[in-house]
Tab-separated table of C-alpha atoms in Angstrom:
chain	number	residue	atom	x	y	z
A	1	UNK	CA	-19.366	30.365	-24.981
A	2	UNK	CA	-18.627	28.580	-21.639
A	3	UNK	CA	-19.292	30.626	-18.486
A	4	UNK	CA	-15.963	29.737	-16.930
A	5	UNK	CA	-12.366	30.395	-17.917
A	6	UNK	CA	-9.559	27.887	-18.543
A	7	UNK	CA	-8.479	28.134	-14.899
A	8	UNK	CA	-11.832	26.805	-13.733
A	9	UNK	CA	-12.970	30.017	-12.012
A	10	UNK	CA	-16.586	31.080	-12.354
A	11	UNK	CA	-17.246	33.884	-14.809
A	12	UNK	CA	-20.117	35.887	-13.348
A	13	UNK	CA	-20.975	37.356	-16.714
A	14	UNK	CA	-24.354	39.008	-17.024
A	15	UNK	CA	-25.176	36.565	-19.819
A	16	UNK	CA	-25.834	33.927	-17.131
A	17	UNK	CA	-28.804	35.817	-15.798
A	18	UNK	CA	-32.206	36.321	-17.544
A	19	UNK	CA	-33.216	39.703	-18.912
A	20	UNK	CA	-36.679	41.064	-19.247
A	21	UNK	CA	-35.910	41.981	-22.850
A	22	UNK	CA	-35.540	38.332	-23.958
A	23	UNK	CA	-38.368	36.687	-25.814
A	24	UNK	CA	-39.900	33.311	-24.993
A	25	UNK	CA	-37.862	31.360	-27.634
A	26	UNK	CA	-34.676	33.040	-26.431
A	27	UNK	CA	-35.444	32.041	-22.834
A	28	UNK	CA	-36.103	28.435	-23.864
A	29	UNK	CA	-32.852	28.331	-25.863
A	30	UNK	CA	-30.944	29.789	-22.927
A	31	UNK	CA	-32.430	27.193	-20.524
A	32	UNK	CA	-31.526	24.378	-22.928
A	33	UNK	CA	-27.925	25.583	-23.236
A	34	UNK	CA	-27.510	25.899	-19.469
A	35	UNK	CA	-28.928	22.415	-18.875
A	36	UNK	CA	-26.529	20.952	-21.452
A	37	UNK	CA	-23.571	22.698	-19.822
A	38	UNK	CA	-24.638	21.384	-16.411
A	39	UNK	CA	-24.828	17.828	-17.786
A	40	UNK	CA	-21.350	18.280	-19.267
A	41	UNK	CA	-19.995	19.389	-15.880
A	42	UNK	CA	-21.500	16.289	-14.236
A	43	UNK	CA	-19.976	14.003	-16.878
A	44	UNK	CA	-16.551	15.627	-16.406
A	45	UNK	CA	-16.715	14.756	-12.693
A	46	UNK	CA	-14.104	17.365	-11.703
A	47	UNK	CA	-14.238	18.459	-8.027
A	48	UNK	CA	-13.636	22.127	-8.921
A	49	UNK	CA	-16.749	22.085	-11.156
A	50	UNK	CA	-19.084	22.024	-8.119
A	51	UNK	CA	-19.126	25.823	-7.668
A	52	UNK	CA	-19.687	26.330	-11.396
A	53	UNK	CA	-22.551	23.814	-11.332
A	54	UNK	CA	-24.218	25.586	-8.396
A	55	UNK	CA	-23.915	28.921	-10.233
A	56	UNK	CA	-25.556	27.388	-13.309
A	57	UNK	CA	-28.257	25.874	-11.119
A	58	UNK	CA	-29.065	29.251	-9.536
A	59	UNK	CA	-29.082	30.956	-12.938
A	60	UNK	CA	-31.315	28.218	-14.353
A	61	UNK	CA	-33.766	28.709	-11.495
A	62	UNK	CA	-33.917	32.419	-12.260
A	63	UNK	CA	-34.527	31.623	-15.935
A	64	UNK	CA	-37.398	29.270	-15.004
A	65	UNK	CA	-38.958	31.942	-12.801
A	66	UNK	CA	-38.650	34.512	-15.564
A	67	UNK	CA	-40.117	32.056	-18.082
A	68	UNK	CA	-43.116	31.374	-15.858
A	69	UNK	CA	-43.603	35.113	-15.331
A	70	UNK	CA	-43.459	35.768	-19.070
A	71	UNK	CA	-45.981	33.018	-19.737
A	72	UNK	CA	-48.284	34.357	-17.033
A	73	UNK	CA	-47.986	37.938	-18.262
A	74	UNK	CA	-48.637	36.844	-21.832
A	75	UNK	CA	-51.739	34.990	-20.739
A	76	UNK	CA	-53.100	37.878	-18.620
A	77	UNK	CA	-52.272	40.639	-21.104
A	78	UNK	CA	-53.658	38.782	-24.079
A	79	UNK	CA	-56.631	40.810	-25.416
A	80	UNK	CA	-58.995	39.714	-28.091
A	81	UNK	CA	-59.400	43.360	-29.185
A	82	UNK	CA	-57.764	44.136	-32.493
A	83	UNK	CA	-54.493	45.948	-32.485
A	84	UNK	CA	-54.019	49.470	-33.754
A	85	UNK	CA	-52.976	48.149	-37.136
A	86	UNK	CA	-56.132	46.070	-37.267
A	87	UNK	CA	-58.163	49.077	-36.283
A	88	UNK	CA	-56.619	51.101	-39.029
A	89	UNK	CA	-57.147	48.355	-41.535
A	90	UNK	CA	-60.746	47.784	-40.533
A	91	UNK	CA	-61.720	51.360	-39.686
A	92	UNK	CA	-64.956	52.411	-41.292
A	93	UNK	CA	-67.093	55.437	-41.490
A	94	UNK	CA	-70.296	55.815	-39.581
A	95	UNK	CA	-72.187	55.709	-42.770
A	96	UNK	CA	-70.893	52.162	-43.638
A	97	UNK	CA	-73.403	49.461	-44.130
A	98	UNK	CA	-74.288	47.133	-41.207
A	99	UNK	CA	-73.248	44.026	-43.170
A	100	UNK	CA	-69.757	45.395	-43.768
A	101	UNK	CA	-69.406	46.221	-40.103
A	102	UNK	CA	-70.466	42.699	-39.150
A	103	UNK	CA	-67.968	41.145	-41.548
A	104	UNK	CA	-65.142	43.221	-40.193
A	105	UNK	CA	-65.981	42.372	-36.591
A	106	UNK	CA	-66.260	38.697	-37.478
A	107	UNK	CA	-62.867	38.756	-39.205
A	108	UNK	CA	-61.214	40.401	-36.222
A	109	UNK	CA	-62.796	37.868	-33.856
A	110	UNK	CA	-61.578	34.970	-35.991
A	111	UNK	CA	-58.070	36.408	-36.120
A	112	UNK	CA	-58.072	36.934	-32.362
A	113	UNK	CA	-59.228	33.370	-31.703
A	114	UNK	CA	-56.531	32.044	-34.025
A	115	UNK	CA	-53.852	34.042	-32.218
A	116	UNK	CA	-55.225	32.836	-28.868
A	117	UNK	CA	-55.038	29.207	-30.025
A	118	UNK	CA	-51.451	29.653	-31.222
A	119	UNK	CA	-50.493	31.288	-27.914
A	120	UNK	CA	-52.020	28.410	-25.960
A	121	UNK	CA	-50.073	25.913	-28.076
A	122	UNK	CA	-46.856	27.837	-27.456
A	123	UNK	CA	-47.629	27.948	-23.733
A	124	UNK	CA	-48.212	24.196	-23.655
A	125	UNK	CA	-44.959	23.584	-25.544
A	126	UNK	CA	-43.106	25.882	-23.177
A	127	UNK	CA	-44.524	24.131	-20.106
A	128	UNK	CA	-43.686	20.714	-21.550
A	129	UNK	CA	-40.150	21.840	-22.317
A	130	UNK	CA	-39.827	23.308	-18.832
A	131	UNK	CA	-41.018	20.028	-17.282
A	132	UNK	CA	-38.556	18.107	-19.449
A	133	UNK	CA	-35.634	20.267	-18.360
A	134	UNK	CA	-36.796	20.042	-14.746
A	135	UNK	CA	-36.634	16.238	-14.951
A	136	UNK	CA	-33.238	16.429	-16.643
A	137	UNK	CA	-31.995	18.772	-13.938
A	138	UNK	CA	-33.231	16.508	-11.128
A	139	UNK	CA	-31.526	13.538	-12.812
A	140	UNK	CA	-28.329	15.541	-13.139
A	141	UNK	CA	-28.476	16.521	-9.466
A	142	UNK	CA	-28.954	12.882	-8.432
A	143	UNK	CA	-25.995	11.869	-10.591
A	144	UNK	CA	-23.923	14.629	-9.034
A	145	UNK	CA	-24.831	13.508	-5.509
A	146	UNK	CA	-23.971	9.893	-6.372
A	147	UNK	CA	-20.652	10.990	-7.851
A	148	UNK	CA	-19.869	13.087	-4.782
A	149	UNK	CA	-20.694	10.108	-2.551
A	150	UNK	CA	-18.475	7.855	-4.660
A	151	UNK	CA	-15.671	10.416	-4.561
A	152	UNK	CA	-15.967	10.577	-0.766
A	153	UNK	CA	-15.771	6.792	-0.475
A	154	UNK	CA	-12.763	6.650	-2.800
A	155	UNK	CA	-11.012	9.398	-0.845
A	156	UNK	CA	-11.643	7.478	2.392
A	157	UNK	CA	-10.260	4.260	0.874
A	158	UNK	CA	-7.272	6.163	-0.485
A	159	UNK	CA	-6.590	7.621	2.951
A	160	UNK	CA	-6.763	4.136	4.514
A	161	UNK	CA	-4.423	2.768	1.846
A	162	UNK	CA	-1.951	5.592	2.463
A	163	UNK	CA	-2.009	4.849	6.202
A	164	UNK	CA	-1.369	1.146	5.550
A	165	UNK	CA	1.490	1.974	3.182
A	166	UNK	CA	3.092	4.250	5.786
A	167	UNK	CA	2.730	1.522	8.433
A	168	UNK	CA	4.335	-1.063	6.132
A	169	UNK	CA	7.153	1.347	5.310
A	170	UNK	CA	7.836	1.867	9.026
A	171	UNK	CA	7.852	-1.900	9.604
A	172	UNK	CA	10.207	-2.354	6.644
A	173	UNK	CA	12.592	0.247	8.067
A	174	UNK	CA	12.512	-1.540	11.424
A	175	UNK	CA	13.268	-4.856	9.699
A	176	UNK	CA	16.224	-3.286	7.913
A	177	UNK	CA	17.542	-1.941	11.194
A	178	UNK	CA	17.116	-5.338	12.879
A	179	UNK	CA	18.874	-7.008	9.963
A	180	UNK	CA	21.836	-4.658	10.245
A	181	UNK	CA	22.060	-5.219	14.009
A	182	UNK	CA	21.786	-8.986	13.542
A	183	UNK	CA	24.506	-8.993	10.905
A	184	UNK	CA	26.841	-7.110	13.247
A	185	UNK	CA	26.078	-9.488	16.125
A	186	UNK	CA	26.541	-12.576	13.953
A	187	UNK	CA	29.848	-11.223	12.680
A	188	UNK	CA	31.037	-10.658	16.244
A	189	UNK	CA	29.910	-14.152	17.271
A	190	UNK	CA	31.748	-15.692	14.345
A	191	UNK	CA	34.909	-13.831	15.289
A	192	UNK	CA	34.570	-14.874	18.934
A	193	UNK	CA	33.894	-18.507	18.049
A	194	UNK	CA	36.769	-18.624	15.603
A	195	UNK	CA	39.111	-17.053	18.122
A	196	UNK	CA	37.963	-19.340	20.936
A	197	UNK	CA	38.112	-22.393	18.714
A	198	UNK	CA	41.615	-21.563	17.576
A	199	UNK	CA	42.817	-20.728	21.081
A	200	UNK	CA	41.123	-23.776	22.639
A	201	UNK	CA	42.402	-26.155	19.995
A	202	UNK	CA	45.932	-24.777	20.213
A	203	UNK	CA	45.901	-24.967	24.001
A	204	UNK	CA	44.558	-28.513	23.986
A	205	UNK	CA	47.073	-29.634	21.381
A	206	UNK	CA	49.954	-28.074	23.287
A	207	UNK	CA	48.800	-29.772	26.492
A	208	UNK	CA	48.490	-33.132	24.786
A	209	UNK	CA	51.868	-32.744	23.140
A	210	UNK	CA	53.451	-31.953	26.510
A	211	UNK	CA	51.787	-34.966	28.084
A	212	UNK	CA	52.943	-37.171	25.221
A	213	UNK	CA	56.499	-35.951	25.580
A	214	UNK	CA	56.324	-36.628	29.321
A	215	UNK	CA	54.981	-40.129	28.683
A	216	UNK	CA	57.685	-40.770	26.105
A	217	UNK	CA	60.348	-39.794	28.624
A	218	UNK	CA	58.804	-42.055	31.237
A	219	UNK	CA	58.599	-44.937	28.774
A	220	UNK	CA	62.241	-44.477	27.818
A	221	UNK	CA	63.224	-44.456	31.468
A	222	UNK	CA	61.186	-47.610	32.108
A	223	UNK	CA	62.710	-49.355	29.117
A	224	UNK	CA	66.188	-48.466	30.322
A	225	UNK	CA	65.319	-49.713	33.752
A	226	UNK	CA	63.940	-52.934	32.301
A	227	UNK	CA	67.115	-53.469	30.361
A	228	UNK	CA	69.118	-53.035	33.526
A	229	UNK	CA	66.824	-55.442	35.355
A	230	UNK	CA	67.145	-57.992	32.571
A	231	UNK	CA	70.924	-57.755	32.754
A	232	UNK	CA	70.864	-58.248	36.489
A	233	UNK	CA	68.387	-61.081	36.126
A	234	UNK	CA	70.684	-62.819	33.694
A	235	UNK	CA	73.598	-62.413	36.046
A	236	UNK	CA	71.600	-63.719	38.961
A	237	UNK	CA	70.308	-66.732	37.062
A	238	UNK	CA	73.852	-67.819	36.387
A	239	UNK	CA	74.391	-68.223	40.075
A	240	UNK	CA	72.017	-71.032	41.215
A	241	UNK	CA	73.533	-71.526	44.620
A	242	UNK	CA	72.430	-68.298	46.216
A	243	UNK	CA	68.821	-68.300	47.615
A	244	UNK	CA	69.014	-64.585	48.112
A	245	UNK	CA	69.538	-64.124	44.423
A	246	UNK	CA	66.293	-65.989	43.697
A	247	UNK	CA	64.339	-63.669	45.921
A	248	UNK	CA	65.892	-60.687	44.207
A	249	UNK	CA	64.944	-62.129	40.827
A	250	UNK	CA	61.364	-62.608	41.920
A	251	UNK	CA	61.255	-59.059	43.189
A	252	UNK	CA	62.650	-57.759	39.947
A	253	UNK	CA	60.085	-59.736	37.924
A	254	UNK	CA	57.231	-58.304	39.955
A	255	UNK	CA	58.712	-54.872	39.479
A	256	UNK	CA	58.912	-55.414	35.730
A	257	UNK	CA	55.266	-56.499	35.595
A	258	UNK	CA	54.277	-53.445	37.587
A	259	UNK	CA	56.169	-51.192	35.210
A	260	UNK	CA	54.554	-52.875	32.221
A	261	UNK	CA	51.127	-52.277	33.751
A	262	UNK	CA	51.996	-48.623	34.286
A	263	UNK	CA	53.104	-48.336	30.666
A	264	UNK	CA	49.788	-49.799	29.498
A	265	UNK	CA	47.863	-47.401	31.746
A	266	UNK	CA	49.847	-44.467	30.404
A	267	UNK	CA	49.081	-45.603	26.855
A	268	UNK	CA	45.375	-45.796	27.723
A	269	UNK	CA	45.478	-42.301	29.218
A	270	UNK	CA	47.162	-40.967	26.096
A	271	UNK	CA	44.499	-42.597	23.918
A	272	UNK	CA	41.730	-41.104	26.080
A	273	UNK	CA	43.282	-37.654	25.841
A	274	UNK	CA	43.495	-37.929	22.084
A	275	UNK	CA	39.820	-38.924	21.954
A	276	UNK	CA	38.920	-35.960	24.191
A	277	UNK	CA	40.825	-33.683	21.853
A	278	UNK	CA	38.944	-35.011	18.827
A	279	UNK	CA	35.601	-34.661	20.687
A	280	UNK	CA	36.381	-31.051	21.609
A	281	UNK	CA	37.234	-30.254	18.009
A	282	UNK	CA	33.957	-31.878	16.839
A	283	UNK	CA	31.948	-29.798	19.363
A	284	UNK	CA	33.610	-26.592	18.181
A	285	UNK	CA	32.837	-27.445	14.564
A	286	UNK	CA	29.207	-28.245	15.483
A	287	UNK	CA	28.849	-24.899	17.297
A	288	UNK	CA	30.229	-23.032	14.287
A	289	UNK	CA	27.835	-24.840	11.939
A	290	UNK	CA	24.889	-24.094	14.262
A	291	UNK	CA	25.598	-20.354	14.411
A	292	UNK	CA	26.167	-20.193	10.672
A	293	UNK	CA	22.826	-21.953	10.068
A	294	UNK	CA	20.996	-19.553	12.395
A	295	UNK	CA	22.584	-16.579	10.646
A	296	UNK	CA	21.522	-17.891	7.224
A	297	UNK	CA	17.922	-18.465	8.425
A	298	UNK	CA	17.763	-14.935	9.855
A	299	UNK	CA	19.019	-13.387	6.616
A	300	UNK	CA	16.497	-15.393	4.542
A	301	UNK	CA	13.630	-14.453	6.891
A	302	UNK	CA	14.409	-10.741	6.774
A	303	UNK	CA	14.891	-10.850	3.003
A	304	UNK	CA	11.454	-12.486	2.652
A	305	UNK	CA	9.823	-9.636	4.608
A	306	UNK	CA	11.249	-7.159	2.138
């Protein structure tokens, strides 16, 4: 029967401790059983078995001491004199013959020597068994110390691993928070860029349309003026006698050339404004693509950390 209950608590039953009433074979059997139970506790490797093992170890030490005392007492109390039963069996009257008395004494001596030899053999066997269990116990203690050392190292490594896991979990939470903040900021930037792009493009288009309308009005006015000048020029050319008319015609021609130059300049300005509009639209599109690319890279980077 095991000296501990199912809950693992030590059962301090009196059966763990040696009694003076036990014989030598009973003591040896008890020592063997305790050593086997101690080896079983070491093989189980349960932390709560340490107290039970120490209790067994203390009890085993008491059993060894009692065994040694029994062996010593048996050796000291051993008497070669015949026992009372031998005395009764070999009792003789005073008138017995000397030869019979010698035979009886010789038989008792032989029996005593035989018992002494058997006792010595038992003592030697007991000492050998005690030495064997002592070696087994020392081996078991070394195994227990090694297991305790290994358990300590594993507990230390487990503690370090738990600390690293907690650190990584904190970093992961921080990354999630940064990702949420970045998503909000990117969303705001996209809204701002879209709004600015729409407002800027609309404003630029409205300005260009107004300028184009103004240029169209000016061109129409210049064309009307040119038509009037051409009519006057035709009228003046019909009159070759007037020198003043020639000077007026020359003046009108120079004026027409000047107006044509102005029309060309206005056309160039309109073309430049249209190119500026297209360039502004390209820059806005490039800015939107850049911010979208940065947002995508940030999302991929944070997802990789997860």
